[in-house]
mmCIF file of C-alpha atoms in Angstrom:
data_model
loop_
_atom_site.group_PDB
_atom_site.id
_atom_site.type_symbol
_atom_site.label_atom_id
_atom_site.label_comp_id
_atom_site.label_asym_id
_atom_site.label_seq_id
_atom_site.Cartn_x
_atom_site.Cartn_y
_atom_site.Cartn_z
ATOM 1 C CA ALA A 12 -16.557 -0.696 8.291
ATOM 2 C CA GLN A 13 -13.018 -1.604 9.176
ATOM 3 C CA SER A 14 -10.727 1.413 9.221
ATOM 4 C CA VAL A 15 -7.234 2.583 10.094
ATOM 5 C CA THR A 16 -6.309 6.076 11.257
ATOM 6 C CA GLN A 17 -2.831 7.527 11.350
ATOM 7 C CA LEU A 18 -2.817 10.423 13.732
ATOM 8 C CA ASP A 19 0.133 12.389 12.377
ATOM 9 C CA SER A 20 0.591 13.411 8.771
ATOM 10 C CA GLN A 21 4.176 14.586 9.310
ATOM 11 C CA VAL A 22 6.754 13.752 11.963
ATOM 12 C CA PRO A 23 10.060 15.647 11.926
ATOM 13 C CA VAL A 24 12.797 14.231 14.120
ATOM 14 C CA PHE A 25 16.536 14.598 14.559
ATOM 15 C CA GLU A 26 18.935 11.805 13.716
ATOM 16 C CA GLU A 27 19.513 9.295 16.547
ATOM 17 C CA ALA A 28 16.362 10.397 18.367
ATOM 18 C CA PRO A 29 13.565 7.904 19.106
ATOM 19 C CA VAL A 30 10.372 8.049 17.080
ATOM 20 C CA GLU A 31 6.814 6.797 17.394
ATOM 21 C CA LEU A 32 4.341 6.806 14.512
ATOM 22 C CA ARG A 33 0.787 6.360 15.678
ATOM 23 C CA CYS A 34 -1.894 4.137 14.227
ATOM 24 C CA ASN A 35 -5.364 3.362 15.539
ATOM 25 C CA TYR A 36 -7.801 0.836 14.133
ATOM 26 C CA SER A 37 -11.491 0.187 14.405
ATOM 27 C CA SER A 38 -12.301 -2.793 16.539
ATOM 28 C CA SER A 39 -13.601 -6.030 15.020
ATOM 29 C CA VAL A 40 -13.567 -9.763 15.700
ATOM 30 C CA SER A 41 -10.396 -10.459 13.749
ATOM 31 C CA VAL A 42 -7.668 -7.868 13.523
ATOM 32 C CA TYR A 43 -4.612 -8.086 11.330
ATOM 33 C CA LEU A 44 -2.268 -5.133 10.938
ATOM 34 C CA PHE A 45 0.753 -4.222 8.837
ATOM 35 C CA TRP A 46 3.186 -1.357 8.583
ATOM 36 C CA TYR A 47 4.559 -0.532 5.143
ATOM 37 C CA VAL A 48 7.323 1.927 4.251
ATOM 38 C CA GLN A 49 7.556 3.896 1.013
ATOM 39 C CA TYR A 50 10.953 5.395 0.232
ATOM 40 C CA PRO A 51 11.012 8.288 -2.262
ATOM 41 C CA ASN A 52 10.119 7.179 -5.788
ATOM 42 C CA GLN A 53 9.699 3.575 -4.759
ATOM 43 C CA GLY A 54 6.923 1.123 -4.099
ATOM 44 C CA LEU A 55 5.752 -0.037 -0.693
ATOM 45 C CA GLN A 56 7.785 -2.493 1.334
ATOM 46 C CA LEU A 57 6.498 -4.464 4.303
ATOM 47 C CA LEU A 58 8.133 -3.431 7.590
ATOM 48 C CA LEU A 59 6.294 -5.756 9.939
ATOM 49 C CA LYS A 60 3.000 -7.506 10.487
ATOM 50 C CA TYR A 61 0.713 -8.617 13.286
ATOM 51 C CA LEU A 62 -1.492 -11.620 12.593
ATOM 52 C CA SER A 63 -1.745 -13.242 16.028
ATOM 53 C CA GLY A 64 0.409 -14.258 18.977
ATOM 54 C CA SER A 65 2.907 -11.942 20.627
ATOM 55 C CA THR A 66 1.711 -8.360 20.769
ATOM 56 C CA LEU A 67 5.242 -6.991 20.307
ATOM 57 C CA VAL A 68 6.224 -7.375 16.702
ATOM 58 C CA LYS A 69 9.730 -6.804 15.423
ATOM 59 C CA GLY A 70 10.367 -5.845 11.841
ATOM 60 C CA ILE A 71 13.147 -4.870 9.493
ATOM 61 C CA ASN A 72 15.523 -1.943 9.934
ATOM 62 C CA GLY A 73 15.157 -1.909 13.734
ATOM 63 C CA PHE A 74 11.460 -1.039 13.787
ATOM 64 C CA GLU A 75 8.937 -2.613 16.119
ATOM 65 C CA ALA A 76 5.249 -2.183 16.869
ATOM 66 C CA GLU A 77 2.961 -3.146 19.698
ATOM 67 C CA PHE A 78 -0.558 -4.398 19.198
ATOM 68 C CA ASN A 79 -2.723 -2.946 21.953
ATOM 69 C CA LYS A 80 -6.246 -4.330 21.959
ATOM 70 C CA SER A 81 -7.594 -2.144 24.755
ATOM 71 C CA GLN A 82 -6.329 1.042 23.103
ATOM 72 C CA THR A 83 -7.058 -0.269 19.556
ATOM 73 C CA SER A 84 -3.600 0.908 18.572
ATOM 74 C CA PHE A 85 -0.605 -0.408 16.638
ATOM 75 C CA HIS A 86 2.065 2.260 17.023
ATOM 76 C CA LEU A 87 5.393 1.931 15.216
ATOM 77 C CA ARG A 88 8.584 2.709 17.121
ATOM 78 C CA LYS A 89 12.296 2.940 16.583
ATOM 79 C CA PRO A 90 14.699 3.818 19.398
ATOM 80 C CA SER A 91 17.219 5.672 17.211
ATOM 81 C CA VAL A 92 16.457 6.848 13.682
ATOM 82 C CA HIS A 93 18.832 7.406 10.780
ATOM 83 C CA ILE A 94 18.688 9.801 7.864
ATOM 84 C CA SER A 95 17.908 6.797 5.676
ATOM 85 C CA ASP A 96 14.632 6.244 7.563
ATOM 86 C CA THR A 97 13.184 9.332 5.884
ATOM 87 C CA ALA A 98 10.147 7.962 4.082
ATOM 88 C CA GLU A 99 6.382 7.734 4.198
ATOM 89 C CA TYR A 100 4.950 5.081 6.498
ATOM 90 C CA PHE A 101 1.568 3.461 6.108
ATOM 91 C CA CYS A 102 -0.408 1.492 8.611
ATOM 92 C CA ALA A 103 -2.568 -1.027 6.772
ATOM 93 C CA ARG A 104 -5.193 -3.559 7.599
ATOM 94 C CA PRO A 105 -5.598 -6.664 5.441
ATOM 95 C CA LEU A 106 -9.121 -7.951 5.252
ATOM 96 C CA ALA A 107 -9.703 -11.603 6.108
ATOM 97 C CA GLN A 108 -10.752 -12.285 2.518
ATOM 98 C CA GLY A 109 -10.493 -10.644 -0.853
ATOM 99 C CA GLY A 110 -6.831 -9.681 -0.834
ATOM 100 C CA LYS A 111 -7.655 -6.106 0.064
ATOM 101 C CA LEU A 112 -5.634 -3.734 2.236
ATOM 102 C CA ILE A 113 -7.226 -0.801 4.057
ATOM 103 C CA PHE A 114 -4.632 1.947 4.397
ATOM 104 C CA GLY A 115 -4.234 4.808 6.784
ATOM 105 C CA GLN A 116 -3.535 8.273 5.446
ATOM 106 C CA GLY A 117 0.226 7.891 5.770
ATOM 107 C CA THR A 118 2.845 9.600 7.951
ATOM 108 C CA GLU A 119 5.835 11.363 6.470
ATOM 109 C CA LEU A 120 8.873 10.798 8.644
ATOM 110 C CA SER A 121 11.577 13.369 8.079
ATOM 111 C CA VAL A 122 14.908 12.714 9.800
ATOM 112 C CA LYS A 123 17.164 15.735 10.046
ATOM 113 C CA PRO A 124 20.904 15.771 10.808
ATOM 114 C CA GLU B 1 14.067 -12.047 -8.188
ATOM 115 C CA ALA B 2 10.458 -11.938 -7.006
ATOM 116 C CA GLN B 3 8.889 -8.737 -8.168
ATOM 117 C CA VAL B 4 5.920 -6.800 -9.454
ATOM 118 C CA THR B 5 6.739 -4.743 -12.538
ATOM 119 C CA GLN B 6 4.718 -1.759 -13.696
ATOM 120 C CA ASN B 7 5.140 0.257 -16.858
ATOM 121 C CA PRO B 8 5.462 3.068 -17.518
ATOM 122 C CA ARG B 9 6.861 4.721 -14.381
ATOM 123 C CA TYR B 10 5.822 8.188 -15.518
ATOM 124 C CA LEU B 11 3.131 9.227 -17.963
ATOM 125 C CA ILE B 12 1.725 12.566 -19.038
ATOM 126 C CA THR B 13 -1.336 12.429 -21.246
ATOM 127 C CA VAL B 14 -4.220 14.578 -22.416
ATOM 128 C CA THR B 15 -7.843 14.323 -21.391
ATOM 129 C CA GLY B 16 -9.700 11.624 -23.279
ATOM 130 C CA LYS B 17 -6.742 9.765 -24.753
ATOM 131 C CA LYS B 18 -6.992 6.081 -23.859
ATOM 132 C CA LEU B 19 -4.055 4.590 -21.985
ATOM 133 C CA THR B 20 -2.986 1.330 -20.417
ATOM 134 C CA VAL B 21 -0.674 0.776 -17.471
ATOM 135 C CA THR B 22 0.785 -2.705 -17.443
ATOM 136 C CA CYS B 23 1.482 -4.849 -14.390
ATOM 137 C CA SER B 24 3.220 -8.190 -14.259
ATOM 138 C CA GLN B 25 4.225 -10.438 -11.347
ATOM 139 C CA ASN B 26 6.533 -13.439 -11.372
ATOM 140 C CA MET B 27 5.490 -15.034 -8.074
ATOM 141 C CA ASN B 28 2.522 -17.061 -9.341
ATOM 142 C CA HIS B 29 0.235 -15.060 -7.051
ATOM 143 C CA GLU B 30 -3.493 -15.511 -7.380
ATOM 144 C CA TYR B 31 -4.583 -12.091 -6.140
ATOM 145 C CA MET B 32 -3.709 -8.830 -7.840
ATOM 146 C CA SER B 33 -4.936 -5.317 -7.135
ATOM 147 C CA TRP B 34 -4.646 -1.763 -8.348
ATOM 148 C CA TYR B 35 -4.455 1.131 -5.903
ATOM 149 C CA ARG B 36 -4.218 4.859 -6.331
ATOM 150 C CA GLN B 37 -2.349 7.027 -3.863
ATOM 151 C CA ASP B 38 -3.401 10.608 -3.243
ATOM 152 C CA PRO B 39 -2.009 13.022 -0.628
ATOM 153 C CA GLY B 40 -3.810 12.755 2.688
ATOM 154 C CA LEU B 41 -5.910 9.801 1.521
ATOM 155 C CA GLY B 42 -3.427 6.950 1.651
ATOM 156 C CA LEU B 43 -3.944 4.192 -0.907
ATOM 157 C CA ARG B 44 -7.372 3.214 -2.139
ATOM 158 C CA GLN B 45 -8.199 0.072 -4.042
ATOM 159 C CA ILE B 46 -9.467 0.535 -7.592
ATOM 160 C CA TYR B 47 -9.985 -3.034 -8.792
ATOM 161 C CA TYR B 48 -8.835 -6.465 -7.782
ATOM 162 C CA SER B 49 -8.633 -9.926 -9.291
ATOM 163 C CA MET B 50 -8.847 -13.263 -7.513
ATOM 164 C CA ASN B 51 -7.679 -15.309 -10.482
ATOM 165 C CA VAL B 52 -7.728 -15.453 -14.267
ATOM 166 C CA GLU B 53 -10.944 -13.965 -15.661
ATOM 167 C CA VAL B 54 -12.187 -13.065 -12.165
ATOM 168 C CA THR B 55 -12.174 -9.361 -11.318
ATOM 169 C CA ASP B 56 -14.194 -7.097 -9.067
ATOM 170 C CA LYS B 57 -14.531 -3.450 -8.138
ATOM 171 C CA GLY B 58 -12.673 -1.920 -5.246
ATOM 172 C CA ASP B 59 -13.487 1.347 -3.536
ATOM 173 C CA VAL B 60 -12.859 3.779 -6.408
ATOM 174 C CA PRO B 61 -13.503 1.953 -9.718
ATOM 175 C CA GLU B 62 -15.158 4.762 -11.709
ATOM 176 C CA GLY B 63 -13.285 5.587 -14.905
ATOM 177 C CA TYR B 64 -11.118 2.453 -14.846
ATOM 178 C CA LYS B 65 -11.179 -0.990 -16.416
ATOM 179 C CA VAL B 66 -9.061 -4.061 -15.826
ATOM 180 C CA SER B 67 -8.593 -7.486 -17.334
ATOM 181 C CA ARG B 68 -6.921 -10.710 -16.194
ATOM 182 C CA LYS B 69 -6.352 -12.955 -19.178
ATOM 183 C CA GLU B 70 -3.179 -14.473 -17.768
ATOM 184 C CA LYS B 71 -2.277 -15.114 -14.158
ATOM 185 C CA ARG B 72 0.845 -12.952 -14.244
ATOM 186 C CA ASN B 73 -0.616 -9.836 -15.914
ATOM 187 C CA PHE B 74 -3.189 -7.340 -14.683
ATOM 188 C CA PRO B 75 -3.335 -4.189 -16.846
ATOM 189 C CA LEU B 76 -5.183 -1.049 -15.789
ATOM 190 C CA ILE B 77 -7.055 0.729 -18.565
ATOM 191 C CA LEU B 78 -8.240 4.323 -18.588
ATOM 192 C CA GLU B 79 -10.507 4.609 -21.612
ATOM 193 C CA SER B 80 -11.081 8.360 -21.328
ATOM 194 C CA PRO B 81 -8.741 9.830 -18.723
ATOM 195 C CA SER B 82 -9.729 12.991 -16.887
ATOM 196 C CA PRO B 83 -7.652 15.370 -14.746
ATOM 197 C CA ASN B 84 -9.100 13.915 -11.524
ATOM 198 C CA GLN B 85 -7.318 10.669 -12.387
ATOM 199 C CA THR B 86 -3.972 12.371 -11.972
ATOM 200 C CA SER B 87 -2.422 10.253 -9.252
ATOM 201 C CA LEU B 88 0.229 7.724 -8.282
ATOM 202 C CA TYR B 89 -0.850 4.194 -9.142
ATOM 203 C CA PHE B 90 0.372 0.951 -7.622
ATOM 204 C CA CYS B 91 -0.128 -2.611 -8.660
ATOM 205 C CA ALA B 92 0.079 -5.251 -5.923
ATOM 206 C CA SER B 93 -0.059 -9.017 -5.760
ATOM 207 C CA SER B 94 -0.499 -11.543 -2.963
ATOM 208 C CA PHE B 95 -0.400 -15.304 -2.741
ATOM 209 C CA HIS B 96 -3.983 -15.645 -1.535
ATOM 210 C CA GLY B 97 -6.867 -13.482 -0.444
ATOM 211 C CA GLY B 98 -6.368 -13.836 3.283
ATOM 212 C CA PRO B 99 -4.359 -11.548 5.569
ATOM 213 C CA THR B 100 -1.038 -12.027 3.823
ATOM 214 C CA GLU B 101 1.676 -9.681 2.621
ATOM 215 C CA ALA B 102 1.013 -7.826 -0.611
ATOM 216 C CA PHE B 103 3.964 -7.096 -2.890
ATOM 217 C CA PHE B 104 3.920 -3.744 -4.667
ATOM 218 C CA GLY B 105 5.254 -2.458 -7.938
ATOM 219 C CA GLN B 106 7.345 0.709 -8.170
ATOM 220 C CA GLY B 107 4.391 2.876 -9.035
ATOM 221 C CA THR B 108 3.211 4.826 -12.074
ATOM 222 C CA ARG B 109 2.879 8.568 -11.766
ATOM 223 C CA LEU B 110 0.116 9.668 -14.126
ATOM 224 C CA THR B 111 -0.643 13.262 -15.028
ATOM 225 C CA VAL B 112 -3.716 14.046 -17.116
ATOM 226 C CA VAL B 113 -3.811 17.567 -18.559
#
């Protein structure tokens, strides 16, 4: 079965420091991957997506992720975080059909001043 | 503004008292889903619908019902809620069933006592 694993449940970091949130996926013929962000008391918002093409994907709010087929990873990075980036981040895998998303367990990013 | 609207945002109810959480989207999307979010488990799909009058079970359908009588609406029904259904619920919609972005509502926090 297709799966997504987020390796860190919580990531504390100081403001203006770089951050990496890790995501690994199970290998299959077709791989599509998303990162969503959930700010406190809000729904999920798409940060970026990989469907095909360039393995370096840029998203909103200065985030980017790299699709690595050999490592089966799709880690999310930001070179300098802000307090406003405090949120929960989900790596998700849309299935090719059926409109279903397979989610990782989520990573809480806490940015401290 | 394109959006998915859920109501209510917060709900406290007693075991066994039937309730309905409404979901409406204004993007003319074909696919709609319900997810529940629990700590450490990410989001799991409860039910989904591919179009009017077409619904199917997701990963955790027990204790839930859905209907899709109109394209824009996809209510979630708990006929006899139990405490293990205490959770954060999200409705989502997408244009088609392929690997495309899903748009999420703001969430409904349900507590069953």
